[in-house]
Amino acid sequence: TITFNAAISACEKGTDWVKALQLFSMMAHSKVEADSITFGAAVCACQTSGAWQQALQVFCAMVQRQVEASGMTSSTVMSACKIGGAWTKALQMFSMIVRGDGRPDTITYNVAISACEESGEWEIALELFSMMAQRSVEFDTASFNIAISASEEGAGWEKALLVFSAMADSAVEPDIITFSVAISACGNGR
């Protein structure tokens, strides 16, 4: 298993998801048991290459074989869906995570919020951002940056500045992107 995991990870770094999945299939034919690391590496290889459907298939196989998925693996599948423009699939994954253990982490929320924001679904993005606070999930700089951007797109500059102000009230430090997005929101004057 360790050898296959290393080879699949190397395929991810080389952005060769086809080879990664060939190795993954070879494991089953060789009767070598895939573990959570194997599945995670295969999902990463697909995500890195933009093969979101394949990442989802690998994840489904993982669930079928009752191999426990790490939060990172789930977030990576969501990210693959987001990158592939399948924001609804990313949200379905998010819902599955919430139904499963009920504790999505900051990265998982950020991917879901970003998927909605990039697809113009700013209302859902801001709803998820609010849900983070309700569920006491820790915000990071990316959380605020995405929410400010989503606010700018739909709710207007006033909402973007409210999110920016909330960041100032929190322990989260803004970065250059934060200021850039906030300035853009004010400049657009929506």
Short mmCIF file of N, CA and C in Angstrom, two decimals:
data_model
loop_
_atom_site.label_atom_id
_atom_site.label_comp_id
_atom_site.label_asym_id
_atom_site.label_seq_id
_atom_site.Cartn_x
_atom_site.Cartn_y
_atom_site.Cartn_z
N THR A 1 0.83 -1.20 0.00
CA THR A 1 0.00 0.00 0.00
C THR A 1 0.87 1.25 0.00
N ILE A 2 1.92 1.25 0.80
CA ILE A 2 2.79 2.42 0.90
C ILE A 2 3.40 2.77 -0.45
N THR A 3 3.83 1.76 -1.19
CA THR A 3 4.45 2.00 -2.49
C THR A 3 3.44 2.61 -3.46
N PHE A 4 2.23 2.06 -3.48
CA PHE A 4 1.19 2.61 -4.35
C PHE A 4 0.85 4.05 -3.94
N ASN A 5 0.75 4.29 -2.63
CA ASN A 5 0.44 5.64 -2.15
C ASN A 5 1.48 6.65 -2.63
N ALA A 6 2.75 6.25 -2.53
CA ALA A 6 3.83 7.14 -2.97
C ALA A 6 3.75 7.39 -4.48
N ALA A 7 3.46 6.34 -5.24
CA ALA A 7 3.38 6.48 -6.70
C ALA A 7 2.19 7.36 -7.10
N ILE A 8 1.06 7.17 -6.43
CA ILE A 8 -0.13 7.98 -6.73
C ILE A 8 0.13 9.43 -6.37
N SER A 9 0.80 9.67 -5.24
CA SER A 9 1.15 11.03 -4.84
C SER A 9 2.09 11.68 -5.85
N ALA A 10 3.02 10.89 -6.40
CA ALA A 10 3.93 11.42 -7.42
C ALA A 10 3.14 11.83 -8.67
N CYS A 11 2.11 11.05 -9.00
CA CYS A 11 1.26 11.41 -10.15
C CYS A 11 0.54 12.72 -9.91
N GLU A 12 0.12 12.94 -8.66
CA GLU A 12 -0.54 14.20 -8.33
C GLU A 12 0.41 15.37 -8.57
N LYS A 13 1.63 15.24 -8.10
CA LYS A 13 2.61 16.31 -8.27
C LYS A 13 2.93 16.54 -9.75
N GLY A 14 2.81 15.49 -10.54
CA GLY A 14 3.04 15.60 -11.97
C GLY A 14 1.77 15.89 -12.75
N THR A 15 0.68 16.16 -12.05
CA THR A 15 -0.65 16.43 -12.62
C THR A 15 -1.07 15.38 -13.65
N ASP A 16 -0.83 14.12 -13.32
CA ASP A 16 -1.21 13.02 -14.21
C ASP A 16 -2.27 12.16 -13.52
N TRP A 17 -3.53 12.66 -13.53
CA TRP A 17 -4.60 11.95 -12.86
C TRP A 17 -4.91 10.61 -13.51
N VAL A 18 -4.70 10.51 -14.82
CA VAL A 18 -4.98 9.25 -15.52
C VAL A 18 -4.07 8.15 -14.98
N LYS A 19 -2.79 8.44 -14.87
CA LYS A 19 -1.83 7.47 -14.34
C LYS A 19 -2.15 7.15 -12.87
N ALA A 20 -2.53 8.17 -12.11
CA ALA A 20 -2.89 7.97 -10.70
C ALA A 20 -4.05 6.98 -10.58
N LEU A 21 -5.06 7.15 -11.43
CA LEU A 21 -6.22 6.26 -11.36
C LEU A 21 -5.90 4.87 -11.91
N GLN A 22 -4.96 4.80 -12.85
CA GLN A 22 -4.51 3.48 -13.32
C GLN A 22 -3.83 2.73 -12.17
N LEU A 23 -2.98 3.42 -11.44
CA LEU A 23 -2.33 2.81 -10.28
C LEU A 23 -3.36 2.42 -9.22
N PHE A 24 -4.34 3.28 -9.02
CA PHE A 24 -5.41 3.02 -8.06
C PHE A 24 -6.17 1.74 -8.45
N SER A 25 -6.49 1.59 -9.73
CA SER A 25 -7.17 0.38 -10.22
C SER A 25 -6.27 -0.84 -10.11
N MET A 26 -5.00 -0.65 -10.39
CA MET A 26 -4.04 -1.74 -10.31
C MET A 26 -3.99 -2.32 -8.89
N MET A 27 -4.20 -1.48 -7.91
CA MET A 27 -4.19 -1.94 -6.52
C MET A 27 -5.27 -2.99 -6.31
N ALA A 28 -6.46 -2.70 -6.79
CA ALA A 28 -7.59 -3.63 -6.61
C ALA A 28 -7.31 -4.95 -7.33
N HIS A 29 -6.77 -4.87 -8.54
CA HIS A 29 -6.46 -6.09 -9.30
C HIS A 29 -5.35 -6.90 -8.63
N SER A 30 -4.46 -6.21 -7.94
CA SER A 30 -3.35 -6.88 -7.25
C SER A 30 -3.74 -7.29 -5.82
N LYS A 31 -5.00 -7.03 -5.48
CA LYS A 31 -5.53 -7.33 -4.16
C LYS A 31 -4.77 -6.61 -3.04
N VAL A 32 -4.33 -5.40 -3.34
CA VAL A 32 -3.70 -4.54 -2.34
C VAL A 32 -4.78 -3.59 -1.83
N GLU A 33 -4.96 -3.55 -0.53
CA GLU A 33 -6.02 -2.76 0.08
C GLU A 33 -5.69 -1.26 0.05
N ALA A 34 -6.61 -0.47 -0.48
CA ALA A 34 -6.45 0.98 -0.48
C ALA A 34 -6.87 1.52 0.88
N ASP A 35 -6.11 2.46 1.41
CA ASP A 35 -6.46 3.08 2.69
C ASP A 35 -6.84 4.54 2.47
N SER A 36 -7.09 5.26 3.55
CA SER A 36 -7.52 6.66 3.42
C SER A 36 -6.45 7.51 2.73
N ILE A 37 -5.19 7.16 2.92
CA ILE A 37 -4.10 7.90 2.26
C ILE A 37 -4.15 7.66 0.76
N THR A 38 -4.41 6.43 0.36
CA THR A 38 -4.52 6.10 -1.07
C THR A 38 -5.64 6.90 -1.72
N PHE A 39 -6.80 6.86 -1.10
CA PHE A 39 -7.95 7.58 -1.65
C PHE A 39 -7.67 9.09 -1.69
N GLY A 40 -7.08 9.60 -0.62
CA GLY A 40 -6.76 11.03 -0.56
C GLY A 40 -5.81 11.44 -1.66
N ALA A 41 -4.77 10.61 -1.90
CA ALA A 41 -3.80 10.91 -2.95
C ALA A 41 -4.46 10.87 -4.33
N ALA A 42 -5.35 9.90 -4.55
CA ALA A 42 -6.04 9.80 -5.84
C ALA A 42 -6.96 11.01 -6.06
N VAL A 43 -7.67 11.40 -5.00
CA VAL A 43 -8.55 12.58 -5.09
C VAL A 43 -7.72 13.83 -5.39
N CYS A 44 -6.58 13.97 -4.71
CA CYS A 44 -5.69 15.13 -4.95
C CYS A 44 -5.19 15.16 -6.38
N ALA A 45 -4.83 14.00 -6.91
CA ALA A 45 -4.35 13.93 -8.29
C ALA A 45 -5.43 14.40 -9.26
N CYS A 46 -6.66 14.01 -9.01
CA CYS A 46 -7.77 14.43 -9.87
C CYS A 46 -8.04 15.93 -9.71
N GLN A 47 -8.04 16.40 -8.47
CA GLN A 47 -8.31 17.82 -8.21
C GLN A 47 -7.25 18.71 -8.85
N THR A 48 -5.99 18.34 -8.71
CA THR A 48 -4.89 19.12 -9.26
C THR A 48 -5.00 19.24 -10.78
N SER A 49 -5.54 18.20 -11.39
CA SER A 49 -5.66 18.18 -12.85
C SER A 49 -7.01 18.69 -13.35
N GLY A 50 -7.90 19.06 -12.44
CA GLY A 50 -9.21 19.58 -12.82
C GLY A 50 -10.21 18.50 -13.20
N ALA A 51 -9.95 17.27 -12.82
CA ALA A 51 -10.84 16.15 -13.15
C ALA A 51 -11.83 15.93 -12.00
N TRP A 52 -12.82 16.83 -11.89
CA TRP A 52 -13.73 16.79 -10.74
C TRP A 52 -14.63 15.56 -10.73
N GLN A 53 -15.07 15.11 -11.92
CA GLN A 53 -15.94 13.92 -11.96
C GLN A 53 -15.20 12.70 -11.42
N GLN A 54 -13.93 12.58 -11.78
CA GLN A 54 -13.13 11.45 -11.32
C GLN A 54 -12.86 11.55 -9.82
N ALA A 55 -12.62 12.76 -9.33
CA ALA A 55 -12.41 12.96 -7.89
C ALA A 55 -13.66 12.52 -7.13
N LEU A 56 -14.82 12.85 -7.67
CA LEU A 56 -16.08 12.46 -7.05
C LEU A 56 -16.27 10.94 -7.09
N GLN A 57 -15.89 10.32 -8.20
CA GLN A 57 -15.99 8.86 -8.31
C GLN A 57 -15.08 8.16 -7.30
N VAL A 58 -13.87 8.66 -7.15
CA VAL A 58 -12.94 8.08 -6.17
C VAL A 58 -13.52 8.23 -4.76
N PHE A 59 -14.08 9.40 -4.49
CA PHE A 59 -14.66 9.63 -3.17
C PHE A 59 -15.84 8.68 -2.92
N CYS A 60 -16.67 8.49 -3.93
CA CYS A 60 -17.82 7.57 -3.80
C CYS A 60 -17.33 6.14 -3.53
N ALA A 61 -16.27 5.74 -4.21
CA ALA A 61 -15.68 4.42 -3.97
C ALA A 61 -15.18 4.31 -2.53
N MET A 62 -14.63 5.40 -2.04
CA MET A 62 -14.14 5.44 -0.67
C MET A 62 -15.28 5.21 0.32
N VAL A 63 -16.39 5.89 0.08
CA VAL A 63 -17.57 5.76 0.93
C VAL A 63 -18.13 4.33 0.84
N GLN A 64 -18.22 3.80 -0.38
CA GLN A 64 -18.72 2.43 -0.57
C GLN A 64 -17.88 1.40 0.17
N ARG A 65 -16.58 1.61 0.18
CA ARG A 65 -15.68 0.66 0.86
C ARG A 65 -15.56 0.95 2.35
N GLN A 66 -16.31 1.93 2.80
CA GLN A 66 -16.35 2.33 4.21
C GLN A 66 -14.96 2.70 4.76
N VAL A 67 -14.20 3.39 3.91
CA VAL A 67 -12.92 3.94 4.35
C VAL A 67 -13.21 5.35 4.82
N GLU A 68 -12.78 5.66 6.03
CA GLU A 68 -13.08 6.97 6.60
C GLU A 68 -12.32 8.07 5.87
N ALA A 69 -13.08 9.08 5.46
CA ALA A 69 -12.49 10.21 4.75
C ALA A 69 -12.05 11.27 5.74
N SER A 70 -10.88 11.82 5.52
CA SER A 70 -10.43 12.94 6.34
C SER A 70 -11.16 14.19 5.86
N GLY A 71 -11.17 15.21 6.72
CA GLY A 71 -11.76 16.49 6.33
C GLY A 71 -11.06 17.06 5.11
N MET A 72 -9.75 16.82 5.02
CA MET A 72 -8.97 17.34 3.89
C MET A 72 -9.39 16.66 2.59
N THR A 73 -9.63 15.35 2.63
CA THR A 73 -10.06 14.65 1.42
C THR A 73 -11.41 15.17 0.95
N SER A 74 -12.34 15.34 1.88
CA SER A 74 -13.66 15.87 1.53
C SER A 74 -13.55 17.28 0.94
N SER A 75 -12.73 18.12 1.56
CA SER A 75 -12.54 19.48 1.06
C SER A 75 -11.90 19.48 -0.32
N THR A 76 -11.00 18.52 -0.55
CA THR A 76 -10.33 18.43 -1.86
C THR A 76 -11.33 18.06 -2.95
N VAL A 77 -12.25 17.15 -2.64
CA VAL A 77 -13.29 16.80 -3.62
C VAL A 77 -14.17 18.02 -3.90
N MET A 78 -14.54 18.73 -2.83
CA MET A 78 -15.33 19.95 -3.01
C MET A 78 -14.58 20.97 -3.88
N SER A 79 -13.29 21.10 -3.61
CA SER A 79 -12.46 22.03 -4.39
C SER A 79 -12.39 21.62 -5.85
N ALA A 80 -12.27 20.32 -6.10
CA ALA A 80 -12.25 19.83 -7.49
C ALA A 80 -13.55 20.20 -8.19
N CYS A 81 -14.67 20.02 -7.49
CA CYS A 81 -15.97 20.38 -8.07
C CYS A 81 -16.05 21.88 -8.33
N LYS A 82 -15.57 22.67 -7.38
CA LYS A 82 -15.57 24.13 -7.53
C LYS A 82 -14.75 24.55 -8.74
N ILE A 83 -13.55 24.00 -8.85
CA ILE A 83 -12.66 24.33 -9.97
C ILE A 83 -13.31 23.95 -11.30
N GLY A 84 -14.03 22.82 -11.29
CA GLY A 84 -14.69 22.35 -12.51
C GLY A 84 -16.00 23.06 -12.80
N GLY A 85 -16.36 24.05 -11.98
CA GLY A 85 -17.60 24.80 -12.20
C GLY A 85 -18.84 24.07 -11.72
N ALA A 86 -18.67 22.99 -10.98
CA ALA A 86 -19.80 22.21 -10.47
C ALA A 86 -20.09 22.61 -9.03
N TRP A 87 -20.49 23.87 -8.83
CA TRP A 87 -20.70 24.38 -7.48
C TRP A 87 -21.81 23.63 -6.76
N THR A 88 -22.81 23.15 -7.49
CA THR A 88 -23.90 22.41 -6.82
C THR A 88 -23.37 21.09 -6.25
N LYS A 89 -22.45 20.46 -6.95
CA LYS A 89 -21.83 19.22 -6.44
C LYS A 89 -21.01 19.53 -5.19
N ALA A 90 -20.31 20.67 -5.20
CA ALA A 90 -19.54 21.07 -4.02
C ALA A 90 -20.47 21.27 -2.83
N LEU A 91 -21.62 21.88 -3.06
CA LEU A 91 -22.59 22.08 -1.97
C LEU A 91 -23.21 20.77 -1.52
N GLN A 92 -23.42 19.85 -2.45
CA GLN A 92 -23.92 18.52 -2.06
C GLN A 92 -22.91 17.83 -1.15
N MET A 93 -21.64 17.93 -1.50
CA MET A 93 -20.59 17.36 -0.65
C MET A 93 -20.61 18.02 0.73
N PHE A 94 -20.75 19.34 0.74
CA PHE A 94 -20.80 20.06 2.00
C PHE A 94 -21.96 19.56 2.86
N SER A 95 -23.12 19.42 2.24
CA SER A 95 -24.30 18.92 2.96
C SER A 95 -24.07 17.51 3.50
N MET A 96 -23.40 16.70 2.71
CA MET A 96 -23.09 15.34 3.15
C MET A 96 -22.17 15.36 4.38
N ILE A 97 -21.22 16.26 4.37
CA ILE A 97 -20.31 16.39 5.51
C ILE A 97 -21.08 16.84 6.75
N VAL A 98 -21.96 17.82 6.58
CA VAL A 98 -22.76 18.31 7.70
C VAL A 98 -23.64 17.19 8.26
N ARG A 99 -24.25 16.43 7.37
CA ARG A 99 -25.09 15.31 7.82
C ARG A 99 -24.27 14.20 8.46
N GLY A 100 -23.04 14.04 7.97
CA GLY A 100 -22.19 12.95 8.49
C GLY A 100 -21.72 13.21 9.90
N ASP A 101 -20.72 14.07 10.06
CA ASP A 101 -20.20 14.33 11.41
C ASP A 101 -20.64 15.68 11.95
N GLY A 102 -21.26 16.48 11.09
CA GLY A 102 -21.80 17.76 11.53
C GLY A 102 -20.78 18.82 11.89
N ARG A 103 -19.49 18.58 11.64
CA ARG A 103 -18.46 19.54 12.03
C ARG A 103 -17.51 19.88 10.88
N PRO A 104 -18.02 20.50 9.82
CA PRO A 104 -17.10 20.95 8.78
C PRO A 104 -16.12 21.97 9.37
N ASP A 105 -14.89 21.93 8.92
CA ASP A 105 -13.88 22.85 9.44
C ASP A 105 -13.82 24.12 8.59
N THR A 106 -12.90 24.99 8.94
CA THR A 106 -12.75 26.28 8.25
C THR A 106 -12.50 26.09 6.77
N ILE A 107 -11.61 25.17 6.43
CA ILE A 107 -11.27 24.95 5.01
C ILE A 107 -12.50 24.48 4.24
N THR A 108 -13.26 23.57 4.83
CA THR A 108 -14.46 23.05 4.17
C THR A 108 -15.46 24.17 3.92
N TYR A 109 -15.69 25.00 4.92
CA TYR A 109 -16.59 26.15 4.73
C TYR A 109 -16.05 27.08 3.65
N ASN A 110 -14.76 27.38 3.70
CA ASN A 110 -14.18 28.30 2.71
C ASN A 110 -14.37 27.79 1.29
N VAL A 111 -14.17 26.50 1.09
CA VAL A 111 -14.35 25.94 -0.26
C VAL A 111 -15.81 26.07 -0.69
N ALA A 112 -16.74 25.77 0.21
CA ALA A 112 -18.17 25.87 -0.12
C ALA A 112 -18.55 27.33 -0.41
N ILE A 113 -18.09 28.24 0.43
CA ILE A 113 -18.40 29.67 0.23
C ILE A 113 -17.80 30.16 -1.08
N SER A 114 -16.57 29.77 -1.34
CA SER A 114 -15.89 30.18 -2.57
C SER A 114 -16.59 29.62 -3.81
N ALA A 115 -17.04 28.37 -3.73
CA ALA A 115 -17.76 27.76 -4.87
C ALA A 115 -19.01 28.57 -5.20
N CYS A 116 -19.72 28.98 -4.16
CA CYS A 116 -20.94 29.78 -4.37
C CYS A 116 -20.60 31.18 -4.89
N GLU A 117 -19.60 31.79 -4.28
CA GLU A 117 -19.21 33.14 -4.67
C GLU A 117 -18.78 33.18 -6.13
N GLU A 118 -17.96 32.22 -6.54
CA GLU A 118 -17.46 32.20 -7.92
C GLU A 118 -18.56 31.89 -8.93
N SER A 119 -19.65 31.27 -8.47
CA SER A 119 -20.76 30.94 -9.36
C SER A 119 -21.86 32.00 -9.32
N GLY A 120 -21.60 33.10 -8.62
CA GLY A 120 -22.59 34.16 -8.55
C GLY A 120 -23.70 33.90 -7.54
N GLU A 121 -23.54 32.88 -6.74
CA GLU A 121 -24.55 32.53 -5.73
C GLU A 121 -24.17 33.21 -4.41
N TRP A 122 -24.13 34.53 -4.44
CA TRP A 122 -23.64 35.30 -3.30
C TRP A 122 -24.51 35.14 -2.05
N GLU A 123 -25.83 34.97 -2.24
CA GLU A 123 -26.72 34.82 -1.07
C GLU A 123 -26.38 33.54 -0.29
N ILE A 124 -26.16 32.45 -1.03
CA ILE A 124 -25.80 31.19 -0.37
C ILE A 124 -24.42 31.32 0.27
N ALA A 125 -23.51 32.01 -0.42
CA ALA A 125 -22.16 32.21 0.13
C ALA A 125 -22.24 32.94 1.47
N LEU A 126 -23.03 33.99 1.54
CA LEU A 126 -23.14 34.76 2.78
C LEU A 126 -23.89 33.98 3.86
N GLU A 127 -24.83 33.16 3.44
CA GLU A 127 -25.54 32.28 4.39
C GLU A 127 -24.55 31.30 5.05
N LEU A 128 -23.68 30.72 4.23
CA LEU A 128 -22.67 29.79 4.76
C LEU A 128 -21.69 30.52 5.67
N PHE A 129 -21.32 31.74 5.30
CA PHE A 129 -20.42 32.54 6.13
C PHE A 129 -21.06 32.79 7.50
N SER A 130 -22.34 33.13 7.51
CA SER A 130 -23.07 33.33 8.77
C SER A 130 -23.15 32.04 9.57
N MET A 131 -23.33 30.93 8.87
CA MET A 131 -23.42 29.63 9.52
C MET A 131 -22.13 29.31 10.28
N MET A 132 -21.00 29.76 9.73
CA MET A 132 -19.72 29.53 10.41
C MET A 132 -19.76 30.12 11.82
N ALA A 133 -20.26 31.35 11.93
CA ALA A 133 -20.33 32.01 13.24
C ALA A 133 -21.32 31.29 14.15
N GLN A 134 -22.46 30.91 13.59
CA GLN A 134 -23.49 30.22 14.38
C GLN A 134 -22.98 28.89 14.95
N ARG A 135 -22.12 28.23 14.18
CA ARG A 135 -21.61 26.92 14.61
C ARG A 135 -20.22 27.02 15.26
N SER A 136 -19.80 28.22 15.55
CA SER A 136 -18.51 28.47 16.21
C SER A 136 -17.33 27.87 15.46
N VAL A 137 -17.39 27.97 14.14
CA VAL A 137 -16.26 27.55 13.31
C VAL A 137 -15.33 28.76 13.18
N GLU A 138 -14.07 28.53 13.37
CA GLU A 138 -13.09 29.62 13.35
C GLU A 138 -12.95 30.20 11.95
N PHE A 139 -13.01 31.52 11.87
CA PHE A 139 -12.77 32.22 10.61
C PHE A 139 -11.28 32.36 10.38
N ASP A 140 -10.88 32.44 9.12
CA ASP A 140 -9.51 32.84 8.79
C ASP A 140 -9.60 33.98 7.78
N THR A 141 -8.48 34.47 7.36
CA THR A 141 -8.45 35.60 6.43
C THR A 141 -9.21 35.28 5.14
N ALA A 142 -9.01 34.05 4.64
CA ALA A 142 -9.70 33.66 3.40
C ALA A 142 -11.21 33.70 3.57
N SER A 143 -11.72 33.29 4.74
CA SER A 143 -13.17 33.32 5.00
C SER A 143 -13.72 34.73 4.78
N PHE A 144 -13.04 35.70 5.39
CA PHE A 144 -13.49 37.09 5.26
C PHE A 144 -13.32 37.60 3.83
N ASN A 145 -12.20 37.28 3.21
CA ASN A 145 -11.96 37.75 1.83
C ASN A 145 -13.05 37.27 0.89
N ILE A 146 -13.41 36.00 1.00
CA ILE A 146 -14.45 35.44 0.13
C ILE A 146 -15.79 36.08 0.42
N ALA A 147 -16.11 36.27 1.72
CA ALA A 147 -17.39 36.88 2.09
C ALA A 147 -17.47 38.34 1.63
N ILE A 148 -16.37 39.07 1.74
CA ILE A 148 -16.36 40.46 1.27
C ILE A 148 -16.60 40.49 -0.24
N SER A 149 -15.94 39.59 -0.94
CA SER A 149 -16.11 39.52 -2.40
C SER A 149 -17.55 39.15 -2.77
N ALA A 150 -18.12 38.18 -2.06
CA ALA A 150 -19.51 37.78 -2.32
C ALA A 150 -20.45 38.95 -2.03
N SER A 151 -20.18 39.68 -0.96
CA SER A 151 -21.01 40.84 -0.61
C SER A 151 -20.97 41.88 -1.72
N GLU A 152 -19.77 42.13 -2.21
CA GLU A 152 -19.61 43.12 -3.29
C GLU A 152 -20.45 42.73 -4.50
N GLU A 153 -20.43 41.45 -4.83
CA GLU A 153 -21.12 40.98 -6.04
C GLU A 153 -22.62 41.15 -5.98
N GLY A 154 -23.20 40.95 -4.80
CA GLY A 154 -24.65 40.96 -4.76
C GLY A 154 -25.28 41.91 -3.77
N ALA A 155 -24.79 41.90 -2.55
CA ALA A 155 -25.43 42.68 -1.50
C ALA A 155 -25.00 44.15 -1.52
N GLY A 156 -23.89 44.43 -2.15
CA GLY A 156 -23.44 45.82 -2.27
C GLY A 156 -22.30 46.17 -1.34
N TRP A 157 -21.80 47.37 -1.56
CA TRP A 157 -20.62 47.80 -0.83
C TRP A 157 -20.87 47.94 0.67
N GLU A 158 -22.11 48.30 1.05
CA GLU A 158 -22.40 48.44 2.49
C GLU A 158 -22.21 47.12 3.22
N LYS A 159 -22.72 46.04 2.63
CA LYS A 159 -22.57 44.71 3.24
C LYS A 159 -21.10 44.31 3.24
N ALA A 160 -20.39 44.61 2.16
CA ALA A 160 -18.96 44.29 2.10
C ALA A 160 -18.21 44.98 3.24
N LEU A 161 -18.57 46.25 3.51
CA LEU A 161 -17.91 46.97 4.60
C LEU A 161 -18.32 46.44 5.97
N LEU A 162 -19.54 45.94 6.09
CA LEU A 162 -19.96 45.31 7.35
C LEU A 162 -19.12 44.06 7.63
N VAL A 163 -18.89 43.26 6.59
CA VAL A 163 -18.06 42.07 6.75
C VAL A 163 -16.63 42.49 7.09
N PHE A 164 -16.14 43.51 6.41
CA PHE A 164 -14.80 44.03 6.70
C PHE A 164 -14.70 44.52 8.14
N SER A 165 -15.73 45.20 8.63
CA SER A 165 -15.76 45.67 10.02
C SER A 165 -15.78 44.50 11.00
N ALA A 166 -16.53 43.47 10.66
CA ALA A 166 -16.57 42.28 11.51
C ALA A 166 -15.18 41.65 11.61
N MET A 167 -14.44 41.73 10.53
CA MET A 167 -13.07 41.19 10.55
C MET A 167 -12.22 42.01 11.51
N ALA A 168 -12.40 43.32 11.49
CA ALA A 168 -11.64 44.19 12.40
C ALA A 168 -11.97 43.88 13.86
N ASP A 169 -13.21 43.46 14.13
CA ASP A 169 -13.62 43.11 15.49
C ASP A 169 -13.12 41.74 15.92
N SER A 170 -12.71 40.92 14.95
CA SER A 170 -12.24 39.57 15.27
C SER A 170 -10.72 39.59 15.44
N ALA A 171 -10.18 38.46 15.74
CA ALA A 171 -8.72 38.33 15.90
C ALA A 171 -8.03 38.03 14.57
N VAL A 172 -8.80 38.00 13.48
CA VAL A 172 -8.25 37.65 12.17
C VAL A 172 -7.62 38.89 11.53
N GLU A 173 -6.40 38.72 11.06
CA GLU A 173 -5.66 39.81 10.44
C GLU A 173 -5.98 39.90 8.94
N PRO A 174 -6.26 41.10 8.46
CA PRO A 174 -6.48 41.27 7.01
C PRO A 174 -5.15 41.17 6.26
N ASP A 175 -5.25 40.87 4.98
CA ASP A 175 -4.06 40.85 4.13
C ASP A 175 -4.30 41.79 2.95
N ILE A 176 -3.41 41.78 2.02
CA ILE A 176 -3.52 42.68 0.86
C ILE A 176 -4.78 42.39 0.06
N ILE A 177 -5.18 41.13 0.00
CA ILE A 177 -6.40 40.75 -0.72
C ILE A 177 -7.62 41.36 -0.03
N THR A 178 -7.63 41.32 1.30
CA THR A 178 -8.75 41.89 2.06
C THR A 178 -8.96 43.35 1.69
N PHE A 179 -7.88 44.13 1.74
CA PHE A 179 -7.98 45.55 1.44
C PHE A 179 -8.36 45.78 -0.02
N SER A 180 -7.81 44.97 -0.89
CA SER A 180 -8.09 45.09 -2.32
C SER A 180 -9.57 44.84 -2.62
N VAL A 181 -10.12 43.78 -2.03
CA VAL A 181 -11.53 43.43 -2.26
C VAL A 181 -12.44 44.50 -1.64
N ALA A 182 -12.10 44.98 -0.45
CA ALA A 182 -12.92 46.01 0.21
C ALA A 182 -12.90 47.31 -0.60
N ILE A 183 -11.73 47.69 -1.08
CA ILE A 183 -11.62 48.91 -1.90
C ILE A 183 -12.40 48.74 -3.20
N SER A 184 -12.31 47.56 -3.79
CA SER A 184 -13.05 47.29 -5.02
C SER A 184 -14.55 47.41 -4.80
N ALA A 185 -15.02 46.90 -3.65
CA ALA A 185 -16.45 46.96 -3.33
C ALA A 185 -16.90 48.42 -3.24
N CYS A 186 -16.10 49.22 -2.57
CA CYS A 186 -16.46 50.65 -2.44
C CYS A 186 -16.37 51.36 -3.78
N GLY A 187 -15.37 50.99 -4.57
CA GLY A 187 -15.19 51.61 -5.88
C GLY A 187 -16.32 51.30 -6.84
N ASN A 188 -16.86 50.10 -6.72
CA ASN A 188 -17.96 49.71 -7.60
C ASN A 188 -19.27 50.37 -7.18
N GLY A 189 -19.35 50.76 -5.93
CA GLY A 189 -20.50 51.52 -5.44
C GLY A 189 -21.85 50.87 -5.58
N ARG A 190 -21.88 49.54 -5.58
CA ARG A 190 -23.17 48.85 -5.69
C ARG A 190 -23.77 48.67 -4.33
#
